[in-house]
CSV table of C-alpha atoms and ligand atoms in Angstrom, one decimal:
chain,number,residue,atom,x,y,z
A,41,MET,CA,-34.5,1.5,18.8
A,42,SER,CA,-38.1,1.0,16.3
A,43,ARG,CA,-37.3,2.3,12.8
A,44,SER,CA,-40.5,2.9,12.5
A,45,ALA,CA,-40.6,4.7,15.2
A,46,HIS,CA,-39.0,7.5,13.5
A,47,PRO,CA,-40.2,9.8,10.7
A,48,ALA,CA,-39.5,10.3,7.4
A,49,GLY,CA,-36.2,12.8,6.9
A,50,PRO,CA,-32.9,13.5,7.8
A,51,ARG,CA,-31.4,12.0,11.2
A,52,HIS,CA,-32.1,13.9,14.1
A,53,ALA,CA,-29.4,13.8,17.0
A,54,ASP,CA,-32.3,12.3,19.3
A,55,VAL,CA,-32.6,9.3,16.9
A,56,LEU,CA,-29.4,7.9,15.7
A,57,PRO,CA,-28.7,4.8,14.3
A,58,GLU,CA,-25.8,2.3,15.7
A,59,GLY,CA,-23.2,3.4,14.6
A,60,HIS,CA,-19.1,4.1,15.2
A,61,TYR,CA,-19.4,8.1,15.9
A,62,SER,CA,-19.5,10.2,18.8
A,63,ALA,CA,-22.2,12.1,19.8
A,64,PRO,CA,-22.9,15.8,17.4
A,65,ALA,CA,-20.5,18.8,18.7
A,66,ALA,CA,-23.4,21.5,20.4
A,67,ASP,CA,-22.9,23.9,17.8
A,68,LEU,CA,-22.3,22.7,14.7
A,69,ASN,CA,-21.6,26.2,13.2
A,70,VAL,CA,-17.5,26.3,16.2
A,71,LEU,CA,-15.1,24.9,14.1
A,72,ASP,CA,-13.0,22.8,16.6
A,73,GLU,CA,-9.2,24.6,15.9
A,74,LYS,CA,-7.7,21.2,16.4
A,75,VAL,CA,-8.6,20.0,13.2
A,76,TRP,CA,-8.4,22.7,11.0
A,77,SER,CA,-5.8,24.7,10.1
A,78,ARG,CA,-4.8,27.6,11.9
A,79,THR,CA,-6.3,30.6,9.5
A,80,VAL,CA,-9.0,29.2,9.5
A,81,THR,CA,-12.3,30.8,10.8
A,82,ARG,CA,-15.5,32.4,10.5
A,83,ASP,CA,-16.0,35.8,9.5
A,84,ALA,CA,-18.7,37.9,9.4
A,85,ASP,CA,-21.5,36.7,6.9
A,86,GLY,CA,-21.3,33.4,8.1
A,87,ALA,CA,-17.9,31.5,5.7
A,88,LEU,CA,-15.1,29.9,6.6
A,89,THR,CA,-12.2,32.0,5.7
A,90,VAL,CA,-8.2,30.1,4.9
A,91,GLY,CA,-6.0,33.1,5.2
A,92,GLY,CA,-7.8,36.0,5.2
A,93,ILE,CA,-10.4,34.8,2.2
A,94,ALA,CA,-13.4,33.5,2.3
A,95,VAL,CA,-14.5,30.2,0.9
A,96,ALA,CA,-17.4,31.7,-1.5
A,97,ARG,CA,-14.3,33.4,-3.4
A,98,LEU,CA,-12.2,30.4,-3.3
A,99,ALA,CA,-15.1,28.2,-5.2
A,100,GLU,CA,-15.6,30.8,-7.3
A,101,GLU,CA,-11.7,30.9,-9.2
A,102,PHE,CA,-11.1,27.7,-8.6
A,103,GLY,CA,-13.7,25.2,-8.8
A,104,THR,CA,-14.7,22.3,-6.5
A,105,PRO,CA,-13.6,19.9,-5.3
A,106,ALA,CA,-10.2,21.9,-4.3
A,107,TYR,CA,-7.7,21.3,-1.8
A,108,PHE,CA,-6.5,24.3,-0.4
A,109,LEU,CA,-2.9,24.3,1.3
A,110,ASP,CA,-2.9,26.8,4.7
A,111,GLU,CA,1.1,27.5,3.5
A,112,SER,CA,2.0,30.1,6.4
A,113,ASP,CA,0.5,27.0,9.0
A,114,PHE,CA,2.8,24.2,6.8
A,115,ARG,CA,5.6,26.6,7.6
A,116,ALA,CA,4.6,27.4,10.9
A,117,ARG,CA,4.7,23.6,12.1
A,118,CYS,CA,8.0,23.3,9.9
A,119,ARG,CA,9.3,25.9,12.4
A,120,ALA,CA,7.7,23.9,15.0
A,121,TRP,CA,9.3,20.4,14.4
A,122,ALA,CA,12.5,22.2,14.0
A,123,ASP,CA,12.8,24.1,16.8
A,124,ALA,CA,12.2,20.8,19.6
A,125,PHE,CA,15.0,18.8,18.3
A,126,GLY,CA,17.0,22.2,17.8
A,127,PRO,CA,20.1,21.8,16.2
A,128,ASP,CA,21.8,18.6,17.2
A,129,ALA,CA,18.8,16.8,15.5
A,130,ASP,CA,18.0,16.9,11.8
A,131,VAL,CA,14.2,17.0,10.6
A,132,PHE,CA,13.0,15.0,7.1
A,133,TYR,CA,10.0,16.2,6.3
A,134,ALA,CA,7.9,13.0,4.3
A,135,GLY,CA,7.5,13.7,0.8
A,136,LYS,CA,5.0,10.6,0.6
A,137,ALA,CA,2.2,12.6,2.9
A,138,PHE,CA,2.5,15.8,0.7
A,139,LEU,CA,4.4,17.2,-2.5
A,140,SER,CA,4.8,19.9,-4.9
A,141,ARG,CA,7.4,21.8,-5.6
A,142,ALA,CA,6.2,24.6,-4.1
A,143,VAL,CA,6.2,22.8,-0.4
A,144,VAL,CA,10.1,22.0,-1.6
A,145,ARG,CA,10.6,26.1,-1.7
A,146,TRP,CA,8.8,25.9,1.6
A,147,LEU,CA,11.4,23.6,3.4
A,148,LYS,CA,14.1,24.7,2.1
A,149,GLU,CA,13.4,28.1,3.0
A,150,GLU,CA,12.6,26.8,6.8
A,151,GLY,CA,15.4,24.9,6.9
A,152,LEU,CA,13.8,21.5,6.8
A,153,ASN,CA,15.5,17.7,5.3
A,154,LEU,CA,13.6,16.0,2.6
A,155,ASP,CA,12.3,12.0,2.7
A,156,VAL,CA,11.6,11.3,-0.9
A,157,CYS,CA,10.9,7.5,-1.7
A,158,SER,CA,11.7,7.2,-5.6
A,159,GLY,CA,12.8,8.7,-8.0
A,160,GLY,CA,9.5,10.6,-8.4
A,161,GLU,CA,9.6,12.7,-5.6
A,162,LEU,CA,13.6,12.3,-5.8
A,163,THR,CA,13.1,14.6,-8.8
A,164,THR,CA,10.4,16.7,-7.6
A,165,ALA,CA,13.2,17.7,-4.9
A,166,LEU,CA,15.9,18.3,-7.0
A,167,ASP,CA,14.7,20.3,-9.1
A,168,ALA,CA,12.7,22.8,-6.6
A,169,GLY,CA,16.7,23.8,-5.4
A,170,MET,CA,16.6,21.2,-2.8
A,171,PRO,CA,19.7,20.5,-2.2
A,172,ALA,CA,21.1,16.9,-2.4
A,173,GLU,CA,22.3,16.2,0.8
A,174,ARG,CA,18.9,17.4,2.2
A,175,ILE,CA,17.6,14.4,0.7
A,176,ALA,CA,17.1,11.0,1.9
A,177,PHE,CA,16.2,7.6,0.2
A,178,HIS,CA,13.8,5.3,0.9
A,179,GLY,CA,12.1,3.1,-0.5
A,180,ASN,CA,11.7,-1.3,-0.6
A,181,ASN,CA,12.5,-2.1,-3.8
A,182,LYS,CA,14.3,1.4,-5.9
A,183,THR,CA,16.0,0.8,-8.9
A,184,VAL,CA,19.3,0.8,-10.7
A,185,ALA,CA,18.5,3.5,-12.3
A,186,GLU,CA,16.4,5.5,-9.3
A,187,ILE,CA,20.1,4.8,-7.0
A,188,GLU,CA,22.8,5.8,-9.8
A,189,ARG,CA,20.7,9.0,-10.4
A,190,ALA,CA,20.8,9.5,-6.0
A,191,VAL,CA,24.3,8.4,-5.9
A,192,GLU,CA,25.1,10.9,-9.4
A,193,ALA,CA,22.1,13.4,-7.9
A,194,GLY,CA,25.1,12.9,-4.8
A,195,VAL,CA,22.3,12.7,-2.1
A,196,GLY,CA,22.7,12.1,1.3
A,197,ARG,CA,21.9,9.8,2.6
A,198,ILE,CA,20.1,6.0,0.3
A,199,VAL,CA,18.6,4.3,3.4
A,200,LEU,CA,19.1,1.1,2.7
A,201,ASP,CA,16.3,-1.8,3.3
A,202,SER,CA,17.6,-5.6,2.2
A,203,PHE,CA,20.4,-7.9,1.4
A,204,GLN,CA,20.1,-7.2,-2.1
A,205,GLU,CA,20.6,-2.7,-2.0
A,206,ILE,CA,23.6,-3.3,0.0
A,207,VAL,CA,25.3,-4.8,-2.5
A,208,ARG,CA,23.2,-3.0,-5.4
A,209,VAL,CA,24.4,0.2,-3.9
A,210,ALA,CA,27.8,-0.3,-3.3
A,211,HIS,CA,28.3,-0.8,-6.3
A,212,ILE,CA,27.2,1.9,-7.9
A,213,ALA,CA,28.2,4.3,-5.4
A,214,GLN,CA,32.1,2.4,-6.4
A,215,ARG,CA,31.6,3.1,-10.3
A,216,HIS,CA,31.0,7.0,-9.3
A,217,GLY,CA,33.8,6.7,-7.8
A,218,VAL,CA,32.3,8.2,-3.8
A,219,ARG,CA,31.7,6.2,-0.5
A,220,GLN,CA,28.1,7.1,0.2
A,221,ARG,CA,26.4,7.8,3.1
A,222,VAL,CA,23.6,5.0,3.7
A,223,GLN,CA,21.3,4.0,6.7
A,224,ILE,CA,20.6,0.3,7.8
A,225,ARG,CA,16.8,0.3,7.7
A,226,VAL,CA,15.7,-2.5,11.0
A,227,THR,CA,12.3,-3.5,11.7
A,228,VAL,CA,13.2,-3.5,15.7
A,229,GLY,CA,9.4,-5.7,16.1
A,230,VAL,CA,7.1,-3.0,17.7
A,231,GLU,CA,3.4,-4.0,17.5
A,232,ALA,CA,2.0,-0.5,16.0
A,233,HIS,CA,-1.2,0.3,17.2
A,234,THR,CA,-2.5,1.5,13.7
A,235,HIS,CA,-3.6,0.2,10.5
A,236,GLU,CA,-2.0,-3.0,9.1
A,237,PHE,CA,-1.6,-1.4,6.4
A,238,ILE,CA,0.3,1.2,7.7
A,239,ALA,CA,2.6,-0.3,11.2
A,240,THR,CA,5.8,-1.5,9.5
A,241,ALA,CA,7.9,-2.3,11.9
A,242,HIS,CA,6.5,-6.0,12.5
A,243,GLU,CA,8.5,-8.6,11.1
A,244,ASP,CA,6.2,-10.1,8.7
A,245,GLN,CA,5.9,-7.1,6.4
A,246,LYS,CA,7.6,-6.0,3.7
A,247,PHE,CA,10.7,-2.9,4.7
A,248,GLY,CA,13.5,-3.4,6.3
A,249,ILE,CA,15.8,-5.7,8.1
A,250,ALA,CA,15.4,-7.5,11.4
A,251,LEU,CA,16.6,-7.0,14.3
A,252,ALA,CA,15.6,-10.4,16.4
A,253,ASP,CA,17.0,-13.0,14.1
A,254,GLY,CA,20.4,-10.5,13.6
A,255,GLN,CA,19.7,-10.4,10.5
A,256,ALA,CA,20.7,-6.2,11.2
A,257,ALA,CA,23.6,-7.2,12.5
A,258,GLU,CA,24.6,-9.5,9.5
A,259,ALA,CA,23.8,-6.1,7.1
A,260,VAL,CA,25.6,-4.0,9.3
A,261,ARG,CA,28.6,-6.7,9.0
A,262,ARG,CA,28.6,-7.0,4.9
A,263,ALA,CA,27.9,-3.0,5.0
A,264,LEU,CA,30.6,-1.9,7.4
A,265,ALA,CA,33.2,-5.0,5.3
A,266,LEU,CA,32.0,-2.5,1.2
A,267,ASP,CA,34.1,0.6,0.6
A,268,GLY,CA,31.8,2.4,-1.9
A,269,LEU,CA,29.7,2.9,2.0
A,270,GLU,CA,29.3,4.9,4.4
A,271,LEU,CA,27.1,3.4,7.1
A,272,ILE,CA,27.0,6.7,9.4
A,273,GLY,CA,23.4,5.1,11.8
A,274,VAL,CA,20.4,3.6,11.7
A,275,HIS,CA,16.8,3.9,10.9
A,276,SER,CA,13.2,2.6,13.0
A,277,HIS,CA,9.6,3.5,11.4
A,278,ILE,CA,7.1,1.7,12.9
A,279,GLY,CA,4.4,3.1,11.0
A,280,SER,CA,1.8,5.9,10.7
A,281,GLN,CA,-0.6,7.8,12.2
A,282,ILE,CA,0.1,6.3,16.0
A,283,PHE,CA,-1.1,8.8,19.4
A,284,ASP,CA,0.7,6.1,21.9
A,285,MET,CA,4.8,6.8,22.1
A,286,ALA,CA,5.5,3.8,24.1
A,287,GLY,CA,6.6,2.0,20.4
A,288,PHE,CA,8.9,4.9,19.6
A,289,GLU,CA,10.7,4.5,22.9
A,290,VAL,CA,10.9,0.5,22.7
A,291,SER,CA,12.5,1.0,18.9
A,292,ALA,CA,14.7,4.3,19.9
A,293,ARG,CA,15.3,1.6,22.6
A,294,ARG,CA,16.4,-1.6,20.5
A,295,VAL,CA,18.1,0.7,18.1
A,296,VAL,CA,20.1,2.5,21.4
A,297,GLN,CA,21.1,-1.4,21.7
A,298,LEU,CA,22.3,-2.6,17.9
A,299,LEU,CA,24.5,0.7,17.8
A,300,ALA,CA,26.0,-0.6,21.1
A,301,GLU,CA,26.3,-4.1,20.1
A,302,ILE,CA,28.3,-2.4,16.3
A,303,ARG,CA,30.2,-0.7,18.8
A,304,ASP,CA,30.9,-4.3,21.0
A,305,GLU,CA,31.3,-6.2,17.6
A,306,HIS,CA,33.1,-3.5,15.1
A,307,GLY,CA,34.8,-1.1,17.6
A,308,VAL,CA,32.3,1.9,15.9
A,309,GLU,CA,30.2,4.6,17.4
A,310,LEU,CA,27.9,5.2,14.6
A,311,PRO,CA,26.6,8.4,14.6
A,312,GLU,CA,23.2,9.3,13.8
A,313,ILE,CA,20.2,7.1,14.5
A,314,ASP,CA,16.3,8.0,12.6
A,315,LEU,CA,13.3,7.1,14.3
A,316,GLY,CA,11.4,7.8,11.7
A,317,GLY,CA,7.4,9.5,11.4
A,318,GLY,CA,4.6,7.5,12.4
A,319,LEU,CA,3.0,10.6,14.2
A,320,GLY,CA,-0.3,10.7,14.3
A,321,ILE,CA,-3.0,14.3,14.1
A,322,ALA,CA,-6.4,15.6,14.7
A,323,TYR,CA,-8.9,14.3,12.3
A,324,THR,CA,-11.7,14.8,15.0
A,325,SER,CA,-12.3,16.6,18.4
A,326,ASP,CA,-11.9,12.9,19.7
A,327,ASP,CA,-8.1,13.5,18.2
A,328,ASP,CA,-5.3,14.4,20.5
A,329,PRO,CA,-2.1,14.2,18.9
A,330,ARG,CA,1.3,15.4,20.9
A,331,GLU,CA,3.3,18.6,20.1
A,332,PRO,CA,6.6,18.4,18.7
A,333,HIS,CA,7.8,20.1,21.5
A,334,GLU,CA,6.9,16.7,23.9
A,335,ILE,CA,7.8,14.4,21.0
A,336,ALA,CA,11.4,15.3,20.7
A,337,LYS,CA,11.5,15.4,24.4
A,338,ALA,CA,10.3,12.2,24.9
A,339,LEU,CA,12.4,10.6,22.1
A,340,SER,CA,15.9,12.6,22.8
A,341,ASP,CA,15.1,11.8,26.9
A,342,ILE,CA,15.1,8.0,25.6
A,343,VAL,CA,18.2,7.6,23.2
A,344,GLY,CA,19.6,10.2,25.7
A,345,ARG,CA,19.1,7.1,29.2
A,346,GLU,CA,19.7,4.2,26.9
A,347,CYS,CA,23.2,5.4,25.6
A,348,GLU,CA,24.4,6.1,29.3
A,349,ALA,CA,24.1,2.8,30.1
A,350,ALA,CA,25.4,1.5,27.4
A,351,LYS,CA,28.1,4.1,27.5
A,352,LEU,CA,27.8,5.4,24.1
A,353,ARG,CA,28.4,9.0,22.5
A,354,THR,CA,24.5,10.3,21.8
A,355,PRO,CA,24.0,9.8,18.4
A,356,ARG,CA,22.3,12.4,16.1
A,357,ILE,CA,19.1,11.9,16.4
A,358,SER,CA,16.6,12.5,13.4
A,359,VAL,CA,12.4,12.0,12.4
A,360,GLU,CA,10.6,11.7,9.8
A,361,PRO,CA,7.9,14.1,9.8
A,362,GLY,CA,5.3,13.6,7.5
A,363,ARG,CA,1.2,14.0,8.5
A,364,ALA,CA,2.5,16.4,11.7
A,365,ILE,CA,2.8,18.2,9.2
A,366,VAL,CA,1.2,18.8,6.2
A,367,GLY,CA,-1.8,16.9,6.9
A,368,PRO,CA,-3.6,19.7,9.3
A,369,THR,CA,-2.6,22.2,6.9
A,370,ALA,CA,-5.4,21.6,4.5
A,371,PHE,CA,-8.3,20.9,3.2
A,372,THR,CA,-11.0,20.1,0.8
A,373,LEU,CA,-13.6,21.6,0.7
A,374,TYR,CA,-16.2,20.3,-1.7
A,375,GLU,CA,-19.3,21.4,-3.3
A,376,VAL,CA,-22.6,19.4,-2.6
A,377,GLY,CA,-24.9,18.0,-4.7
A,378,THR,CA,-27.7,14.7,-4.6
A,379,ILE,CA,-28.5,14.5,-0.5
A,380,LYS,CA,-30.7,10.9,0.0
A,381,PRO,CA,-31.7,10.4,3.1
A,382,LEU,CA,-32.9,7.6,4.0
A,383,GLU,CA,-35.1,6.5,6.7
A,384,GLY,CA,-33.9,5.5,10.4
A,385,LEU,CA,-30.9,5.2,9.2
A,386,ARG,CA,-28.5,8.2,7.6
A,387,THR,CA,-29.0,10.7,4.8
A,388,TYR,CA,-26.0,10.6,2.3
A,389,VAL,CA,-24.7,13.3,1.0
A,390,SER,CA,-22.5,13.8,-2.1
A,391,VAL,CA,-20.1,15.8,-3.1
A,392,ASP,CA,-18.7,16.4,-6.1
A,393,GLY,CA,-15.0,13.6,-5.1
A,394,GLY,CA,-14.9,11.6,-3.8
A,395,MET,CA,-12.5,8.0,-3.4
A,396,SER,CA,-10.3,10.1,-5.9
A,397,ASP,CA,-9.2,12.8,-4.6
A,398,ASN,CA,-9.6,10.9,-0.5
A,399,ILE,CA,-9.1,6.5,-0.8
A,400,ARG,CA,-7.7,6.2,3.5
A,401,THR,CA,-11.7,6.3,5.0
A,402,ALA,CA,-11.3,3.4,2.0
A,403,LEU,CA,-8.3,2.0,1.6
A,404,TYR,CA,-8.7,1.9,6.0
A,405,ASP,CA,-11.2,3.1,7.3
A,406,ALA,CA,-10.3,6.3,8.0
A,407,GLU,CA,-12.2,8.9,10.2
A,408,TYR,CA,-13.1,12.6,9.2
A,409,SER,CA,-14.6,15.5,10.4
A,410,VAL,CA,-16.8,17.6,8.0
A,411,ALA,CA,-18.5,20.7,8.1
A,412,LEU,CA,-21.1,23.5,6.5
A,413,VAL,CA,-18.9,26.0,4.8
A,414,SER,CA,-20.5,28.4,2.9
A,415,ARG,CA,-22.7,29.5,5.4
A,416,THR,CA,-23.5,29.3,9.2
A,417,SER,CA,-27.3,27.6,10.0
A,418,ASP,CA,-29.2,26.7,12.6
A,419,ALA,CA,-31.0,24.0,11.8
A,420,GLU,CA,-30.6,21.0,13.6
A,421,PRO,CA,-28.0,18.4,13.5
A,422,MET,CA,-29.2,15.0,11.0
A,423,LEU,CA,-26.4,12.2,10.5
A,424,VAL,CA,-24.9,11.8,7.1
A,425,ARG,CA,-22.5,10.1,5.3
A,426,VAL,CA,-20.9,11.9,3.1
A,427,VAL,CA,-20.0,10.1,-0.3
A,428,GLY,CA,-18.2,10.9,-3.7
A,429,LYS,CA,-19.5,10.6,-7.3
A,430,HIS,CA,-17.8,6.9,-8.5
A,431,CYS,CA,-19.0,4.1,-9.7
A,432,GLU,CA,-18.4,1.8,-6.3
A,433,SER,CA,-20.9,2.3,-2.9
A,434,GLY,CA,-17.3,1.8,-0.4
A,435,ASP,CA,-17.6,5.6,-1.9
A,436,ILE,CA,-16.7,7.1,1.3
A,437,VAL,CA,-15.4,10.6,2.1
A,438,VAL,CA,-16.6,10.9,5.7
A,439,LYS,CA,-18.2,8.4,7.2
A,440,ASP,CA,-20.4,9.8,10.0
A,441,ALA,CA,-21.0,12.7,10.8
A,442,PHE,CA,-23.5,15.4,11.8
A,443,LEU,CA,-24.4,18.8,9.2
A,444,PRO,CA,-26.9,20.8,9.5
A,445,ALA,CA,-30.7,19.3,9.0
A,446,ASP,CA,-31.0,22.0,6.5
A,447,LEU,CA,-28.4,21.6,4.3
A,448,ALA,CA,-29.3,21.9,0.0
A,449,PRO,CA,-27.3,21.2,-2.7
A,450,GLY,CA,-25.3,24.4,-4.3
A,451,ASP,CA,-23.6,24.7,-1.0
A,452,LEU,CA,-20.3,23.8,0.1
A,453,ILE,CA,-18.6,21.9,2.7
A,454,ALA,CA,-15.2,20.7,3.5
A,455,VAL,CA,-13.2,18.2,4.9
A,456,PRO,CA,-10.2,19.2,7.3
A,457,ALA,CA,-7.2,17.8,8.6
A,458,THR,CA,-6.6,16.2,3.9
A,459,GLY,CA,-3.1,18.4,3.0
A,460,ALA,CA,-1.5,14.5,4.1
A,461,TYR,CA,-1.9,11.3,1.4
A,462,CYS,CA,-4.4,12.8,-0.3
A,463,ARG,CA,-3.6,14.9,-2.9
A,464,SER,CA,-0.7,12.1,-2.5
A,465,MET,CA,-2.1,9.0,-3.2
A,466,ALA,CA,-5.3,11.0,-5.8
A,467,SER,CA,-6.5,8.7,-8.6
A,468,ASN,CA,-8.3,8.7,-12.2
A,469,TYR,CA,-10.5,6.5,-11.8
A,470,ASN,CA,-13.4,6.4,-13.4
A,471,HIS,CA,-11.5,9.4,-15.4
A,472,ALA,CA,-12.4,11.9,-12.6
A,473,LEU,CA,-9.9,15.4,-12.9
A,474,ARG,CA,-7.3,14.5,-9.8
A,475,PRO,CA,-7.9,18.3,-8.1
A,476,PRO,CA,-6.0,21.6,-7.8
A,477,VAL,CA,-4.3,22.0,-4.2
A,478,VAL,CA,-5.0,25.8,-3.7
A,479,ALA,CA,-1.5,27.3,-0.9
A,480,VAL,CA,-3.7,29.9,0.9
A,481,ARG,CA,-0.9,33.0,2.8
A,482,ASP,CA,-2.2,36.6,3.8
A,483,GLY,CA,-5.3,37.0,1.0
A,484,GLU,CA,-3.2,35.4,-1.2
A,485,ALA,CA,-4.4,31.9,-3.1
A,486,ARG,CA,-1.9,30.3,-6.1
A,487,VAL,CA,-2.5,26.9,-7.1
A,488,ILE,CA,0.8,25.5,-7.0
A,489,VAL,CA,-1.0,22.0,-8.4
A,490,ARG,CA,-2.5,22.6,-11.2
A,491,ARG,CA,-7.2,20.5,-11.7
A,492,GLU,CA,-6.1,17.7,-14.6
A,493,THR,CA,-8.0,18.5,-17.0
A,494,GLU,CA,-10.2,16.4,-19.7
A,495,GLU,CA,-7.4,17.1,-22.4
A,496,ASP,CA,-4.9,15.6,-19.2
A,497,LEU,CA,-6.1,12.3,-19.6
A,498,LEU,CA,-6.4,12.6,-23.5
A,499,ARG,CA,-2.4,12.9,-23.5
A,500,LEU,CA,-2.0,10.1,-21.7
A,501,ASP,CA,-3.9,7.7,-23.5
A,502,VAL,CA,-2.2,7.3,-27.3
A,503,GLY,CA,-5.5,5.4,-28.8
B,54,LLP,N1,9.2,7.6,7.0
B,54,LLP,C1,8.6,6.3,6.7
B,54,LLP,C2,10.9,5.6,6.6
B,54,LLP,C3,8.0,6.7,6.0
B,54,LLP,O1,7.3,5.0,5.6
B,54,LLP,C4,6.5,7.5,6.2
B,54,LLP,C5,5.5,7.0,5.8
B,54,LLP,C6,7.2,8.4,7.4
B,54,LLP,C7,8.3,8.5,6.9
B,54,LLP,C8,5.8,9.0,7.1
B,54,LLP,O2,4.9,8.7,8.0
B,54,LLP,P1,3.6,10.2,9.0
B,54,LLP,O3,4.5,10.7,9.6
B,54,LLP,O4,3.7,10.6,7.9
B,54,LLP,O5,2.5,8.6,9.1
B,54,LLP,N2,-0.8,6.1,3.3
B,54,LLP,C9,-0.6,5.6,4.4
B,54,LLP,C10,0.6,6.3,5.3
B,54,LLP,C11,2.1,5.7,4.4
B,54,LLP,C12,2.7,5.7,5.0
B,54,LLP,C13,3.7,5.1,4.3
B,54,LLP,N3,5.2,5.7,4.8
B,54,LLP,C14,-2.0,6.3,5.5
B,54,LLP,O6,-2.8,7.6,4.7
B,54,LLP,O7,-2.2,7.3,5.8
């Protein structure tokens, strides 16, 4: 298609440049329920509502950009995971996806456990009243101080990530006169089909102890020999945003094989295995995630089968979903600012946030959807790139999407499925003020993480 053949102005659906995007939805006003949280709908005036509150009211009260988290959806997803795995398994929410004290309380009330991976997450969990025995502590380089705090608090398990850590945790536990419950994180050699930076079970990376060359078996030998440790199981996390269950099945099979080897060598049957998190969610209409009950069935079937073949007692399974619980429950609300149509290319729509509130597009080439939410529109679809206000051309929030061609400054647009790894990876780049997280439920909205202020910035800058 020759660019000169196109009229100036926004690109419409019938004249598209090359790019990685699907055709626009037949009706841009229809919100695909796959990517929006469960209480999101449009009201009689066409404005998006969440938890019964219209976005215009939310924007007025809380400003933009802001993350709006659908609390009843979050709780429902917690229950769906807990019900799917049942009483003989444990679900640990991965706090790195998004953690706040309100979230900890919801998890506690809904019966979930919590995986933390830093002193900061541990503090948040304990401060909000999560019982320590329901906390798992992760990380490839936990500091001595962090391990001390975890042991003192009495966390339910520490996931050992290296040979050094086996010794470190054992010493600290002994010093505290306790036997710390631990798992060993193994890398099972699965190549997860996801972005390189979020794949974690191939051998050439920093996490875990490799199964392949007998390292994991050696780690087990050492852990079993140390008085300060009670080895309760083996852990494997293969990566993130994965749809294909095959990787999890290979991982489960290899972990069970290791349990059988441990039984043969040491005469002990470790009672637990943790298969990590990493289940994909729908960011766009093209994604088809699995439901928790399908995942639970696939994992328990494979573990059951492998254990039967190896004549092992079936261990208690745990999983650590982060994104799959919180990801779909929130959207980011932005106000449209500058609009720049580029003939034959696309229209750049600048919003009042950007890579400081969603780094995932720049970092992983992640795909997102976007919708005009303050009103409906019958205008034609135009191909847009939603960009932020940062001093960087890679500051892209949504790379390729369609919005109505009559989009104007002052309109509100929303990017769904931003509950996971957006606020938790937010930055102050260009001294941006990190947006608030507002929980919405049954007609009420309350701030659970407040917006940063310029005073916050100055307070850290000690002059
Ligand atoms: N368990 C362990 C040991 C993990 O390392 C992770 C994620 C999870 C569970 C939870 O994974 P999830 O179910 O949320 O996919 N920042 C990246 C994701 C990094 C995930 C790191 N570990 C992103 O924005 O996609």
